[in-house]
XYZ file of C-alpha atoms in Angstrom:
108
model
C -3.845 21.841 -11.198
C -0.761 20.803 -13.159
C -0.552 19.099 -16.512
C 1.890 16.286 -16.667
C 2.418 14.316 -20.094
C 3.366 10.542 -19.895
C 4.214 9.030 -23.421
C 4.477 5.251 -23.722
C 7.008 3.252 -25.399
C 4.545 3.042 -29.074
C 4.306 7.313 -28.631
C 0.614 7.713 -27.423
C 0.380 10.577 -25.147
C -1.814 10.885 -21.938
C -2.302 14.373 -20.703
C -3.399 13.785 -17.313
C -4.260 16.673 -14.787
C -2.126 16.219 -11.612
C -2.745 17.016 -7.946
C 0.607 19.237 -6.529
C 2.607 17.095 -3.806
C 2.151 13.711 -5.754
C 4.703 12.060 -7.091
C 4.655 11.293 -10.504
C 4.444 7.468 -9.911
C 1.260 8.091 -8.003
C 0.082 9.952 -10.662
C 0.247 7.573 -13.135
C -1.652 5.123 -10.652
C -4.303 6.986 -10.361
C -4.880 7.585 -13.889
C -3.730 3.531 -14.691
C -0.577 4.560 -17.152
C 1.347 1.565 -17.007
C 4.323 1.670 -14.226
C 4.972 -0.512 -12.511
C 6.640 0.860 -9.082
C 7.082 -2.440 -8.032
C 8.771 -0.793 -4.120
C 5.475 1.452 -4.375
C 7.607 4.752 -4.157
C 10.363 3.560 -1.439
C 13.452 3.893 -3.425
C 13.833 0.428 -3.208
C 13.696 -1.017 -6.742
C 13.773 1.366 -10.197
C 10.934 -0.258 -12.270
C 9.148 3.632 -12.379
C 12.171 4.333 -14.015
C 10.820 7.501 -16.271
C 12.602 9.700 -19.475
C 12.401 13.090 -18.800
C 12.420 15.453 -21.855
C 15.534 17.271 -21.957
C 13.822 20.615 -21.900
C 11.892 19.654 -18.215
C 15.338 18.184 -16.842
C 16.648 21.301 -15.567
C 13.771 22.268 -13.902
C 13.615 19.413 -11.548
C 15.579 19.308 -8.341
C 18.504 17.905 -8.545
C 18.977 13.921 -7.836
C 19.699 12.202 -4.755
C 22.412 9.576 -4.415
C 19.818 7.271 -3.509
C 17.921 8.120 -6.400
C 21.383 7.145 -8.707
C 22.210 3.811 -7.877
C 17.941 2.389 -8.237
C 19.000 4.449 -11.604
C 22.051 1.960 -12.323
C 19.450 -1.122 -12.062
C 17.288 1.137 -14.571
C 16.402 -0.521 -18.249
C 17.044 1.892 -20.893
C 19.052 4.660 -18.833
C 19.394 8.163 -20.486
C 20.902 11.634 -19.482
C 16.999 12.283 -18.820
C 16.248 9.460 -16.999
C 14.715 9.859 -13.190
C 12.524 7.824 -10.448
C 9.192 9.127 -10.840
C 8.773 7.793 -7.028
C 10.809 10.824 -6.445
C 9.709 13.659 -8.750
C 6.844 15.741 -6.685
C 4.423 17.898 -8.578
C 4.482 20.944 -8.149
C 2.954 24.136 -9.767
C 6.160 25.003 -11.802
C 5.909 21.550 -13.336
C 2.486 22.066 -15.150
C 3.643 20.616 -18.667
C 6.297 18.309 -17.496
C 6.765 15.325 -20.355
C 8.173 12.037 -19.239
C 8.003 9.172 -21.629
C 8.229 5.418 -20.286
C 10.742 3.047 -21.565
C 10.236 -0.054 -23.442
C 10.685 -2.047 -20.286
C 12.186 -2.616 -16.932
C 13.851 -4.182 -15.121
C 12.420 -5.894 -11.580
C 14.950 -7.046 -8.732
C 12.465 -6.821 -6.415
């Protein structure tokens, strides 16, 4: 299984073996990683915002307009911000590293 590395805002690293086909949001929830996901992955909020390590950003599928619109609401937006519900684990993402932002904007 691919390994996904989640980094908490305080720098704590969590290396998780993630089943192919799950979203990062699902992987986080199954492993008690502190990502809210208020809309449960329906692309209606920005509470699963993650900051992708720059070395991995270009390896992800291209961001879609709906995701960009939701990211506009995210706390601490960066050039490599994505929504965890929109990143699906594949074998090619073994070693993907994402950092959790210091907060979220829950508009729901």
